[in-house]
PDB file of C-alpha atoms and ligand atoms in Angstrom:
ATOM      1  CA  UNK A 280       0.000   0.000   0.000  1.00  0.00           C
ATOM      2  CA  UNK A 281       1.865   3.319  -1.049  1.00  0.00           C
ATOM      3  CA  UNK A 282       0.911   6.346   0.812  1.00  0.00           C
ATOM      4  CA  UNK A 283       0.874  10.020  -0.347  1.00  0.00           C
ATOM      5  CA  UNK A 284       3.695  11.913   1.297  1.00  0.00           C
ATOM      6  CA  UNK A 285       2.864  15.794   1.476  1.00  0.00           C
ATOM      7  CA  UNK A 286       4.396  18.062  -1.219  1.00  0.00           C
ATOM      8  CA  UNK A 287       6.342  20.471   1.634  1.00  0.00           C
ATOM      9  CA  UNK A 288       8.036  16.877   3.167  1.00  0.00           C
ATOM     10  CA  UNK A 289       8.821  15.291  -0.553  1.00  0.00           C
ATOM     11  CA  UNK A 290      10.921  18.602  -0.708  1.00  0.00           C
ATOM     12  CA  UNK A 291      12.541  18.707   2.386  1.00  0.00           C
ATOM     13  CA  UNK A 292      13.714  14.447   1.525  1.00  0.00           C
ATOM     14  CA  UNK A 293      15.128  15.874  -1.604  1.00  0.00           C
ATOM     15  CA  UNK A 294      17.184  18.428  -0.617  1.00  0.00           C
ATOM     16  CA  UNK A 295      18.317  16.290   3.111  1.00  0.00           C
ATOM     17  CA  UNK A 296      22.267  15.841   3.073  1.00  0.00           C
ATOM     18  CA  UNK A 297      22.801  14.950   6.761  1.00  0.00           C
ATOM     19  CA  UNK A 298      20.029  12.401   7.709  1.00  0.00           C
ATOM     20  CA  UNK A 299      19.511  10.796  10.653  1.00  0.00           C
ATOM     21  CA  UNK A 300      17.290   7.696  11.386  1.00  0.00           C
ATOM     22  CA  UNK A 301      16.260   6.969  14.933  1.00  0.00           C
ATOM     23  CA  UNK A 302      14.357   3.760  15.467  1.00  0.00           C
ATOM     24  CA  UNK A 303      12.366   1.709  18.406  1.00  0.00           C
ATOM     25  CA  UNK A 304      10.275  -1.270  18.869  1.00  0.00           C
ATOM     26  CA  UNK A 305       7.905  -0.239  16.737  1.00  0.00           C
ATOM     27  CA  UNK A 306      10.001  -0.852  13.363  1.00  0.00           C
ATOM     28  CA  UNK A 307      10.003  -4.605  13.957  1.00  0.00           C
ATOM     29  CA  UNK A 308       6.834  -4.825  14.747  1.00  0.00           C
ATOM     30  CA  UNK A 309       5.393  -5.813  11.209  1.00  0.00           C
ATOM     31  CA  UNK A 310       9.023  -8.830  11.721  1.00  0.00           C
ATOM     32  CA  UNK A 311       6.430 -10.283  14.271  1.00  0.00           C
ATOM     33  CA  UNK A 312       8.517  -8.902  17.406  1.00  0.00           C
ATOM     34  CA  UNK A 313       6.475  -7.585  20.285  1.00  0.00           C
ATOM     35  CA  UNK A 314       7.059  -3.742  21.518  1.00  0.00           C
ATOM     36  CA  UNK A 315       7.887  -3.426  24.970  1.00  0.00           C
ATOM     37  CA  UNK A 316       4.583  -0.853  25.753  1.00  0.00           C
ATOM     38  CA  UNK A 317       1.704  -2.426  23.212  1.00  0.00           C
ATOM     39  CA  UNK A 318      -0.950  -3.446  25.940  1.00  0.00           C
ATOM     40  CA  UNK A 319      -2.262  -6.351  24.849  1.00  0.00           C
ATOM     41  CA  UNK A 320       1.293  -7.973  22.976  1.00  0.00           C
ATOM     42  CA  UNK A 321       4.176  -6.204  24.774  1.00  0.00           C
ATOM     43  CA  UNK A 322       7.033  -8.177  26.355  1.00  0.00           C
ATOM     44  CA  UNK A 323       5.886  -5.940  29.515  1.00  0.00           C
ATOM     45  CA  UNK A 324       2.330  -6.983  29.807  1.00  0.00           C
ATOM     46  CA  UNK A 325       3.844 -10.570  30.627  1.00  0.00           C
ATOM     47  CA  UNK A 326       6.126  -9.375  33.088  1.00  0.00           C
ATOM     48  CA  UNK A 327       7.014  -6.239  35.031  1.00  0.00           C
ATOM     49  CA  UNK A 328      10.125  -4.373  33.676  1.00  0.00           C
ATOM     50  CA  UNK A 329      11.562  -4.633  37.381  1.00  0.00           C
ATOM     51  CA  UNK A 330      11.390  -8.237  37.629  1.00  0.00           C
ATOM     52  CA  UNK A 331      13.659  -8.976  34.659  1.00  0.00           C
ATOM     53  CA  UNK A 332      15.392  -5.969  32.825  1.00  0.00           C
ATOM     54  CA  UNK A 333      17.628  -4.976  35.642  1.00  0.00           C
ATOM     55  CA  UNK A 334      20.881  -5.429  37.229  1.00  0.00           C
ATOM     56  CA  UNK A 335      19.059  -6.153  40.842  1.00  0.00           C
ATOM     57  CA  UNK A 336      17.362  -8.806  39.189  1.00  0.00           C
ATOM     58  CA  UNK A 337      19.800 -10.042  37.647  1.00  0.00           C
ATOM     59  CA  UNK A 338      21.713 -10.580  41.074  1.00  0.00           C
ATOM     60  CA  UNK A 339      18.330 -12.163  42.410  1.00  0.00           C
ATOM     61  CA  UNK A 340      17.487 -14.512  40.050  1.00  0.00           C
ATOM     62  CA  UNK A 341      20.076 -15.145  37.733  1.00  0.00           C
ATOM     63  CA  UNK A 342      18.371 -18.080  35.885  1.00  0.00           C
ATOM     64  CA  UNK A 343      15.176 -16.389  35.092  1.00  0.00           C
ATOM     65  CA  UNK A 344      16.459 -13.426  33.637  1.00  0.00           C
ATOM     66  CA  UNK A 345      18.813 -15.911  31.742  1.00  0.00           C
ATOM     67  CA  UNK A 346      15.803 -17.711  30.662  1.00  0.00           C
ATOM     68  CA  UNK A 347      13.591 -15.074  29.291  1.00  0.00           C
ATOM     69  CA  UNK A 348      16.524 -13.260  26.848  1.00  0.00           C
ATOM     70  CA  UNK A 349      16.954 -17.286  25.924  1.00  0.00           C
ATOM     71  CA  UNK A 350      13.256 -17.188  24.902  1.00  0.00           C
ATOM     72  CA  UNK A 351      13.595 -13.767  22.983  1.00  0.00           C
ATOM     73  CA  UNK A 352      16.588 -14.470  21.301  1.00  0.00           C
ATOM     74  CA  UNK A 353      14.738 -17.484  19.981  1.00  0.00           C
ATOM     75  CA  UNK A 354      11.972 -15.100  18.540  1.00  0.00           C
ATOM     76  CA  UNK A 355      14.653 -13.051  17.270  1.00  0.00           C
ATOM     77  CA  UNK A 356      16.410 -15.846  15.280  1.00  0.00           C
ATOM     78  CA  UNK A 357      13.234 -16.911  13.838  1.00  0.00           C
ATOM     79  CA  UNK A 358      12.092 -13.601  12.436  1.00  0.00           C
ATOM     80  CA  UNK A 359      12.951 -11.364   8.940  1.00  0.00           C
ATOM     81  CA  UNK A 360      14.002  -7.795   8.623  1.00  0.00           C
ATOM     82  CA  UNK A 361      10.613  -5.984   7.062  1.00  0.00           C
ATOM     83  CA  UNK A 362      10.139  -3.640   4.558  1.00  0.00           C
ATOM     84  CA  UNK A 363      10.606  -0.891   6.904  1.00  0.00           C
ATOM     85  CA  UNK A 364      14.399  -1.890   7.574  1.00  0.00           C
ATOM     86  CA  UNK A 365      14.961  -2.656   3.899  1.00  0.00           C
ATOM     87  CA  UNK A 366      14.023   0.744   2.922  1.00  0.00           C
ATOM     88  CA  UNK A 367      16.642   2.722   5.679  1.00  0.00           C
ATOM     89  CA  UNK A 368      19.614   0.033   4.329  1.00  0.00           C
ATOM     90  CA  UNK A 369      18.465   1.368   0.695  1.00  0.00           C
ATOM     91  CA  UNK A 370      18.471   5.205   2.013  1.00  0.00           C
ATOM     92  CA  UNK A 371      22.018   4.368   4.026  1.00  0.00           C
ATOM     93  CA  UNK A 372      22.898   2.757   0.120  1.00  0.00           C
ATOM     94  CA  UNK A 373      22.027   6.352  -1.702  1.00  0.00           C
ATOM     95  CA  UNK A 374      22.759   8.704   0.674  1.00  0.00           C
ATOM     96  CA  UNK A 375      26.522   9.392   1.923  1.00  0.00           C
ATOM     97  CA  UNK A 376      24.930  11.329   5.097  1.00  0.00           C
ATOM     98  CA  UNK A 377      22.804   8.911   6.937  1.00  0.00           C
ATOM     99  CA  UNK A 378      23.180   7.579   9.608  1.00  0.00           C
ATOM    100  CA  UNK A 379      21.072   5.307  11.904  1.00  0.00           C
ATOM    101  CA  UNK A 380      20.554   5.031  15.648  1.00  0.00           C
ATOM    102  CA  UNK A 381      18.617   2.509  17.254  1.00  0.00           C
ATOM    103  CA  UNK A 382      17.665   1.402  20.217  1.00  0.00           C
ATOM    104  CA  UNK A 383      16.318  -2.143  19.330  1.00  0.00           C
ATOM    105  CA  UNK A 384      18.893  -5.371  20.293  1.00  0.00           C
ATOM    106  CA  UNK A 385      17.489  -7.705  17.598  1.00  0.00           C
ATOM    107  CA  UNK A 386      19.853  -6.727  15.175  1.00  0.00           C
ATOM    108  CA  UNK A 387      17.184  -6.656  12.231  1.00  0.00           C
ATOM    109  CA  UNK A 388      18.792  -3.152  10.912  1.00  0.00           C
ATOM    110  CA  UNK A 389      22.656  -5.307  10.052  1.00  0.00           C
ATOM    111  CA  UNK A 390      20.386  -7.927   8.360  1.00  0.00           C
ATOM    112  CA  UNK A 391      18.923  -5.662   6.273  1.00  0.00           C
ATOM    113  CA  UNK A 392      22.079  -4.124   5.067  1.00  0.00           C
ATOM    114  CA  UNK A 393      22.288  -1.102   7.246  1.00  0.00           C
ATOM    115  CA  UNK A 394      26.075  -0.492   8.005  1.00  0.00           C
ATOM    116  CA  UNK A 395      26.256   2.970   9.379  1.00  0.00           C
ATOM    117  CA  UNK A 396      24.755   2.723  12.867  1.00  0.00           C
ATOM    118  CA  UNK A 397      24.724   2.326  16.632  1.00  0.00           C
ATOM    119  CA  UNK A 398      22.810   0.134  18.507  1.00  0.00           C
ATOM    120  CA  UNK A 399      22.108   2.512  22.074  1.00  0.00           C
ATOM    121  CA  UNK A 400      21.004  -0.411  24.049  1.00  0.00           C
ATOM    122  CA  UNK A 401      23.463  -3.413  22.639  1.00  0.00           C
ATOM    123  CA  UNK A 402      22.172  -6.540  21.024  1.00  0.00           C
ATOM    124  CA  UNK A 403      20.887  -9.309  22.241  1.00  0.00           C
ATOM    125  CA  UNK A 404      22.808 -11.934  20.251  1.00  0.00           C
ATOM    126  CA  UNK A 405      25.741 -10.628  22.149  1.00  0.00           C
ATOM    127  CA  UNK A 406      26.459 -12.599  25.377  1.00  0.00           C
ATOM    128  CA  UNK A 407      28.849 -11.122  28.114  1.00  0.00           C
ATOM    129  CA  UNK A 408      29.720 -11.851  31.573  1.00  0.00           C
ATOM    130  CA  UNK A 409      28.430  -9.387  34.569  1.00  0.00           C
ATOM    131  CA  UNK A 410      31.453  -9.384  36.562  1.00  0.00           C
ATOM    132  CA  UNK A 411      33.360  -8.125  33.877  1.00  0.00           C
ATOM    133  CA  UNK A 412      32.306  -7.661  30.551  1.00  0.00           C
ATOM    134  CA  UNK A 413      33.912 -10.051  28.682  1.00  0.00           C
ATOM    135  CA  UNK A 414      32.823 -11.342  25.456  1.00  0.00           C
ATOM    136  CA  UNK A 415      31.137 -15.044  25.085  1.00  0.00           C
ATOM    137  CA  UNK A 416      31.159 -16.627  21.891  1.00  0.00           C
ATOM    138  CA  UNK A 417      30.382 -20.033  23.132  1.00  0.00           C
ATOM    139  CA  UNK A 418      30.023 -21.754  26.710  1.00  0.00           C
ATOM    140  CA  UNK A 419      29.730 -25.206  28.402  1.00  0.00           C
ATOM    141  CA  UNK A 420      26.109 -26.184  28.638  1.00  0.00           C
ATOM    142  CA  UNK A 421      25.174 -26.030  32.533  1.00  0.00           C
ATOM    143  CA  UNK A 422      22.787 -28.121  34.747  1.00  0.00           C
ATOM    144  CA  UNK A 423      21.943 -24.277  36.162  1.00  0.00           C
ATOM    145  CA  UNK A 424      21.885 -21.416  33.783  1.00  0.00           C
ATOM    146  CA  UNK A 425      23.205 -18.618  33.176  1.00  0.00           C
ATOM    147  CA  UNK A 426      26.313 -20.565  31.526  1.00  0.00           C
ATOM    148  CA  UNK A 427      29.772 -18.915  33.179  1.00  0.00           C
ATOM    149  CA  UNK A 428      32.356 -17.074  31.352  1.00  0.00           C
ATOM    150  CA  UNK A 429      35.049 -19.251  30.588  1.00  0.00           C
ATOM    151  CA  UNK A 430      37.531 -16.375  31.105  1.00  0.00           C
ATOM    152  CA  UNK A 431      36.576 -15.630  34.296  1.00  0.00           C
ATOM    153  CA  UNK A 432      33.972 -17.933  35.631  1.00  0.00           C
ATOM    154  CA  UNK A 433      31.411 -15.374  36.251  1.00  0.00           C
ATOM    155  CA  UNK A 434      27.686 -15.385  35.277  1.00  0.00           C
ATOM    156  CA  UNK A 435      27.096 -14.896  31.833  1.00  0.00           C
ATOM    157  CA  UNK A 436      24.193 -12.153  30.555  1.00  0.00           C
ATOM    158  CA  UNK A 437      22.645 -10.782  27.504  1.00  0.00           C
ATOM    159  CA  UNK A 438      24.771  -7.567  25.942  1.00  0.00           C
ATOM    160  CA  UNK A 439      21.913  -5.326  26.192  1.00  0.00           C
ATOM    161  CA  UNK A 440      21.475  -2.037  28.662  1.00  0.00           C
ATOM    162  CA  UNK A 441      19.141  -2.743  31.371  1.00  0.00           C
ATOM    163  CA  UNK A 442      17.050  -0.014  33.494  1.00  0.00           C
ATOM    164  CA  UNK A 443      19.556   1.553  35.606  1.00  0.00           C
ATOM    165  CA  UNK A 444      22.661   1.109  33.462  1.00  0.00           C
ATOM    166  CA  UNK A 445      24.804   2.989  31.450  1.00  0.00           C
ATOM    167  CA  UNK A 446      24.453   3.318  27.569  1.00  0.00           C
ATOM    168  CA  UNK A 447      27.969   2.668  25.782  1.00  0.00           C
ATOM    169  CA  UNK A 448      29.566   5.989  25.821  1.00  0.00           C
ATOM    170  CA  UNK A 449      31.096   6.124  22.269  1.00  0.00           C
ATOM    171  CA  UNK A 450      27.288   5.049  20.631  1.00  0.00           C
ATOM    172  CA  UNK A 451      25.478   7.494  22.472  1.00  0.00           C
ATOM    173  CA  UNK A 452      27.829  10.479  21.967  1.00  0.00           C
ATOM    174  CA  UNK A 453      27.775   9.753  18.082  1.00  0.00           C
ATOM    175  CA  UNK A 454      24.506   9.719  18.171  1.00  0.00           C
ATOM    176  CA  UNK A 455      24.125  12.974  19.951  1.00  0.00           C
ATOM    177  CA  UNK A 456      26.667  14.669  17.623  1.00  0.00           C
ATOM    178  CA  UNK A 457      24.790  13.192  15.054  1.00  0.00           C
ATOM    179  CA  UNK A 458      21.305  14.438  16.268  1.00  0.00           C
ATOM    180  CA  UNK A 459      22.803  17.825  16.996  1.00  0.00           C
ATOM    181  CA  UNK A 460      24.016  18.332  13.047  1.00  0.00           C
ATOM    182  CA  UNK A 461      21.906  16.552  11.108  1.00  0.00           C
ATOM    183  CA  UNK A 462      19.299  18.378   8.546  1.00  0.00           C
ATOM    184  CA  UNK A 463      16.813  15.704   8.705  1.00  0.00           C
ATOM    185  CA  UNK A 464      15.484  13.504  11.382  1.00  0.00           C
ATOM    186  CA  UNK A 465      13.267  11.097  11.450  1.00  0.00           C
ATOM    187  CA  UNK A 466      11.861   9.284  14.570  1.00  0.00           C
ATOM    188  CA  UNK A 467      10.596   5.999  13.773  1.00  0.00           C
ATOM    189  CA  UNK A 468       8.573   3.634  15.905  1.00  0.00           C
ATOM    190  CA  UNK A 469       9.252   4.600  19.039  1.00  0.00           C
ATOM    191  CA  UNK A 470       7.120   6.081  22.005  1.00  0.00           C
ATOM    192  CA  UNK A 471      10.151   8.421  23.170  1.00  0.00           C
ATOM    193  CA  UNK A 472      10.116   7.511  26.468  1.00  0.00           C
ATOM    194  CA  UNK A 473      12.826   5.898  27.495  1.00  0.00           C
ATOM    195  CA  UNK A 474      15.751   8.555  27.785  1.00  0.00           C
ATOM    196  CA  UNK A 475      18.811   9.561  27.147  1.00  0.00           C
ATOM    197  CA  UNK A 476      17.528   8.154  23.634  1.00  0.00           C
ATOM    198  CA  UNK A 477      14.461   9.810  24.078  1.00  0.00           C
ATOM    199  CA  UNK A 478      16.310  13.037  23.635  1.00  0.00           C
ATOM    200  CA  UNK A 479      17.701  13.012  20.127  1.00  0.00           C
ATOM    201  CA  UNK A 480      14.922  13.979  17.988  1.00  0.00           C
ATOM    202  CA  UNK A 481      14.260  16.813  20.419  1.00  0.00           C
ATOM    203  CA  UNK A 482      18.172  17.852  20.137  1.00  0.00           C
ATOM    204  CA  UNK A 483      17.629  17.620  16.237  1.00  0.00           C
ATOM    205  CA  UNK A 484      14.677  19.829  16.241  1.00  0.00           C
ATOM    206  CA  UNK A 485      16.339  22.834  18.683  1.00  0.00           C
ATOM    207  CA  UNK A 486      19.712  22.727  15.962  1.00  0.00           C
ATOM    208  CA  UNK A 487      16.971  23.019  12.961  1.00  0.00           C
ATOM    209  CA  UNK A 488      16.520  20.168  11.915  1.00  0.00           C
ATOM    210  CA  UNK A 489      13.381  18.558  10.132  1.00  0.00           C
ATOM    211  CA  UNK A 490      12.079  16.264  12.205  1.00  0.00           C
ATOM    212  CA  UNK A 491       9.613  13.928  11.052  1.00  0.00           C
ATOM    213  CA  UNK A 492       7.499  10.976  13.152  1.00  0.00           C
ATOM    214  CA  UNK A 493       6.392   7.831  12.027  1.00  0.00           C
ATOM    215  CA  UNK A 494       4.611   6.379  14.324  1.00  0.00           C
ATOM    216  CA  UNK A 495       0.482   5.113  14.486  1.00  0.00           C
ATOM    217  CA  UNK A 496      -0.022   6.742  17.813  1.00  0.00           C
ATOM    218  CA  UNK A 497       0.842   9.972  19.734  1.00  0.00           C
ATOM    219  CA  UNK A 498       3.964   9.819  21.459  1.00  0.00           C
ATOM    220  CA  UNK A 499       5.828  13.105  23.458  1.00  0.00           C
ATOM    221  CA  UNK A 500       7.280  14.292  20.088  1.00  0.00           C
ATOM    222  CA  UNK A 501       4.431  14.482  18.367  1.00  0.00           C
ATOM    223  CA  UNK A 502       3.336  17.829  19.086  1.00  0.00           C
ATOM    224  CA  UNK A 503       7.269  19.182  18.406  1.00  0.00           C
ATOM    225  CA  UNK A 504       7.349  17.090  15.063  1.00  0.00           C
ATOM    226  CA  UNK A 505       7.534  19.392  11.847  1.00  0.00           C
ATOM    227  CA  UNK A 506       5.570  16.229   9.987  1.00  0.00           C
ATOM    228  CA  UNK A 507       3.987  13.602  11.596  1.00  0.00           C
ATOM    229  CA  UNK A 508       3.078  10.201   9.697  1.00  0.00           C
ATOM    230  CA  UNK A 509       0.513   7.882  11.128  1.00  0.00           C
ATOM    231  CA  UNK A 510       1.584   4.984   9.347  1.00  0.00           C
ATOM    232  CA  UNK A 511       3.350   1.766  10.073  1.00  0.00           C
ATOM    233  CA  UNK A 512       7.195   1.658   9.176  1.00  0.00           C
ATOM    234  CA  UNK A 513       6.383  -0.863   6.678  1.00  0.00           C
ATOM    235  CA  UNK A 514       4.132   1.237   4.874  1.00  0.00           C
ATOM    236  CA  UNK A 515       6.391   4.773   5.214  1.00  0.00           C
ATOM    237  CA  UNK A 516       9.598   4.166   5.335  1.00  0.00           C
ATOM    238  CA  UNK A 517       9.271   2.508   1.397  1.00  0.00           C
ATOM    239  CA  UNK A 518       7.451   5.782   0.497  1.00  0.00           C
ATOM    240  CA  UNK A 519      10.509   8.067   2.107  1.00  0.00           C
ATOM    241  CA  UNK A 520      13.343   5.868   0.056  1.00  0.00           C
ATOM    242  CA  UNK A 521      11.390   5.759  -3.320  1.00  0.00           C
ATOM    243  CA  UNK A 522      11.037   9.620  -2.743  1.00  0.00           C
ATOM    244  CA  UNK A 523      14.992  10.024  -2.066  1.00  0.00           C
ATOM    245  CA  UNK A 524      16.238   7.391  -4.701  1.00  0.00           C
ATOM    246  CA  UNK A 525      14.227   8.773  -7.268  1.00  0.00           C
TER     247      UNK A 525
HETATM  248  N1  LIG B 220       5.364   1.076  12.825  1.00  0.00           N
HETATM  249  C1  LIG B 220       5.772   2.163  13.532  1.00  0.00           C
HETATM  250  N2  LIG B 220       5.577   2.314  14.862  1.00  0.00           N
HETATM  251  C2  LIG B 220       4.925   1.316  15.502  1.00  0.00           C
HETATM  252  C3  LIG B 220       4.458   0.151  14.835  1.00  0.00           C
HETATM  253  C4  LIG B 220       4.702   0.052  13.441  1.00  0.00           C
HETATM  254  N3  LIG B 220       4.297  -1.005  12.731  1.00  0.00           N
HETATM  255  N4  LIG B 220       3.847  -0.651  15.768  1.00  0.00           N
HETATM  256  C5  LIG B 220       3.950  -0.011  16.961  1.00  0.00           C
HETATM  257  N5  LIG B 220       4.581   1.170  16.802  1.00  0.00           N
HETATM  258  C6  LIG B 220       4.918   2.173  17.806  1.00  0.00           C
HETATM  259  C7  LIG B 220       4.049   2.176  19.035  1.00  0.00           C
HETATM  260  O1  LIG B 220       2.949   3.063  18.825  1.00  0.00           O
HETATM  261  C8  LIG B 220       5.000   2.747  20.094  1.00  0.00           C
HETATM  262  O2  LIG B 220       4.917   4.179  20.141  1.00  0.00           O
HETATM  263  O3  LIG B 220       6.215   1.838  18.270  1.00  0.00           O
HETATM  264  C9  LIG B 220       6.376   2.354  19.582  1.00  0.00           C
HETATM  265  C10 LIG B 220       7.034   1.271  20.421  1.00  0.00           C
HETATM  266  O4  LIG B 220       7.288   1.837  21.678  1.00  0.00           O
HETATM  267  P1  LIG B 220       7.995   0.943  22.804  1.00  0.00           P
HETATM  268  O5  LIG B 220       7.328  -0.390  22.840  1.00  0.00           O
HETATM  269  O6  LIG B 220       8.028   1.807  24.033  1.00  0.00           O
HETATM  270  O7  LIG B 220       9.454   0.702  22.269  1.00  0.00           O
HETATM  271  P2  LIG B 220      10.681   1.711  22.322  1.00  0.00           P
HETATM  272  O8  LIG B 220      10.220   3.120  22.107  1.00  0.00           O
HETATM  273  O9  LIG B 220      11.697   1.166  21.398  1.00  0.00           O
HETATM  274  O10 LIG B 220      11.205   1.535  23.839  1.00  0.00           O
HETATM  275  C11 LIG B 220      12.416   2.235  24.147  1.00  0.00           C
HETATM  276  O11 LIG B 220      12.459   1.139  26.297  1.00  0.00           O
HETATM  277  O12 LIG B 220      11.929  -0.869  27.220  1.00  0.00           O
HETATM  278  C12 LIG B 220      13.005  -0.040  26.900  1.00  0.00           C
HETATM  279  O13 LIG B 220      15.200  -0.537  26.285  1.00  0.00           O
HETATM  280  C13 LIG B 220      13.868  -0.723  25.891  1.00  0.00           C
HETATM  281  O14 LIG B 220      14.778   0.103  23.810  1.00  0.00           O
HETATM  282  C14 LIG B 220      13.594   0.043  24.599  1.00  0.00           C
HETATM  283  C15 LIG B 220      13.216   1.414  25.110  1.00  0.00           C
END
């Protein structure tokens, strides 16, 4: 289903040299992943962000919080990039200037092609241990999980930032440089509300930036948004890249 885009936006795609894309849950939505806040499919509506995403929780029940990234990695493996990631690897592809921030941890954006991006909250195929970071490719199966690092014996956990922690440092100050210069911004599938991330597209907007929303419902920066599309990712994203490619 192609969607009109208005005349005044069509422009502004045209003319964009420094673009930034900014994505959230909501892009893989239409891959079959659940968002973290849709009611009646999120991840949270099964459990409470407190009891799992956390370093605390971690510490108190190790196996659980093993378990449950076991259980969404496997939904992760088994899904497809959509047409919505296709369409920002084909931007990335035409346009020298883009550059993509997300916060996701499937990893669906470097399966579609994209090349030029951060991932703010780390990816969930990436296993490390808490004690001290260190990188696990593989590990002895374990009558108890988590599996232990085999460098240092610790507890081994999903690379992803939990509630509480620290982004990585490098990601999130490229993506604030890249927020605070770009010419075009455009906030995809996400219900900005999760910060520092939350910030960008209202960093790109105070340095002049257009910033542009794609999102189906109302979220914080809709009302700061210079165009606002109520449309799935799948649906507008396409629409943006056969406007900039043609
Ligand atoms: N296309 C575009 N947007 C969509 C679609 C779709 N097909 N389906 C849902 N959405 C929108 C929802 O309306 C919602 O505003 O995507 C947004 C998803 O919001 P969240 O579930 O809050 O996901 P996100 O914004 O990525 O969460 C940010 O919070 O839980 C933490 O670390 C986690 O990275 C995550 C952060």
């Amino acid at each position: 289903m192609a969607i009109d885009l208005p005349f005044e936006l069509i422009d502004r795609l045209r003319v964009a040299k420094r673009i930034v894309a900014f994505t959230g849950a909501g892009i893989s939505a239409e891959s079959g992943l659940s968002t973290f806040r849709d009611k009646q499919t999120g991840l949270w509506a099964q459990y409470r962000p407190e009891d799992l995403a956390t370093p605390q929780a971690f510490r108190r029940n190790p196996r659980m919080v093993w378990e449950w990234y076991e259980w969404r990695r496997g939904f992760v493996a088994k899904v497809e990039p959509n047409p919505g990631h296709h369409a920002l690897a084909r931007i990335e592809a035409a346009r020298p200037g883009f550059f993509l921030v997300t916060q996701n941890v499937d990893g669906l954006h470097a399966r579609a092609g994209s090349r030029n991006l951060v991932e703010l909250h780390g990816n969930i195929r990436r296993t490390i241990c808490f004690e001290h970071r260190h990188l696990a490719e593989s590990w002895e199966p374990v009558e108890e999980p988590p599996p232990r690092c085999e460098r240092c014996g610790g507890l081994l956990r999903p690379d992803v930032v939990w509630f509480g922690e620290a982004l990585p440092e490098n990601a999130l100050r490229r993506a604030q440089e890249a927020a605070a210069h770009c010419d075009l911004f455009l906030s995809i599938g996400t219900s900005t509300l999760v910060y520092p991330a939350a910030e960008l597209p209202f960093i790109a907007g105070s340095n002049g930036a257009t910033v542009i929303e794609i999102n189906p419902d109302f979220t914080p920066l809709s009302k700061l948004a210079d165009f606002v599309l109520r449309e799935k990712a799948g649906v507008a994203l396409p629409a943006i890249a056969a406007t900039m490619l043609e």
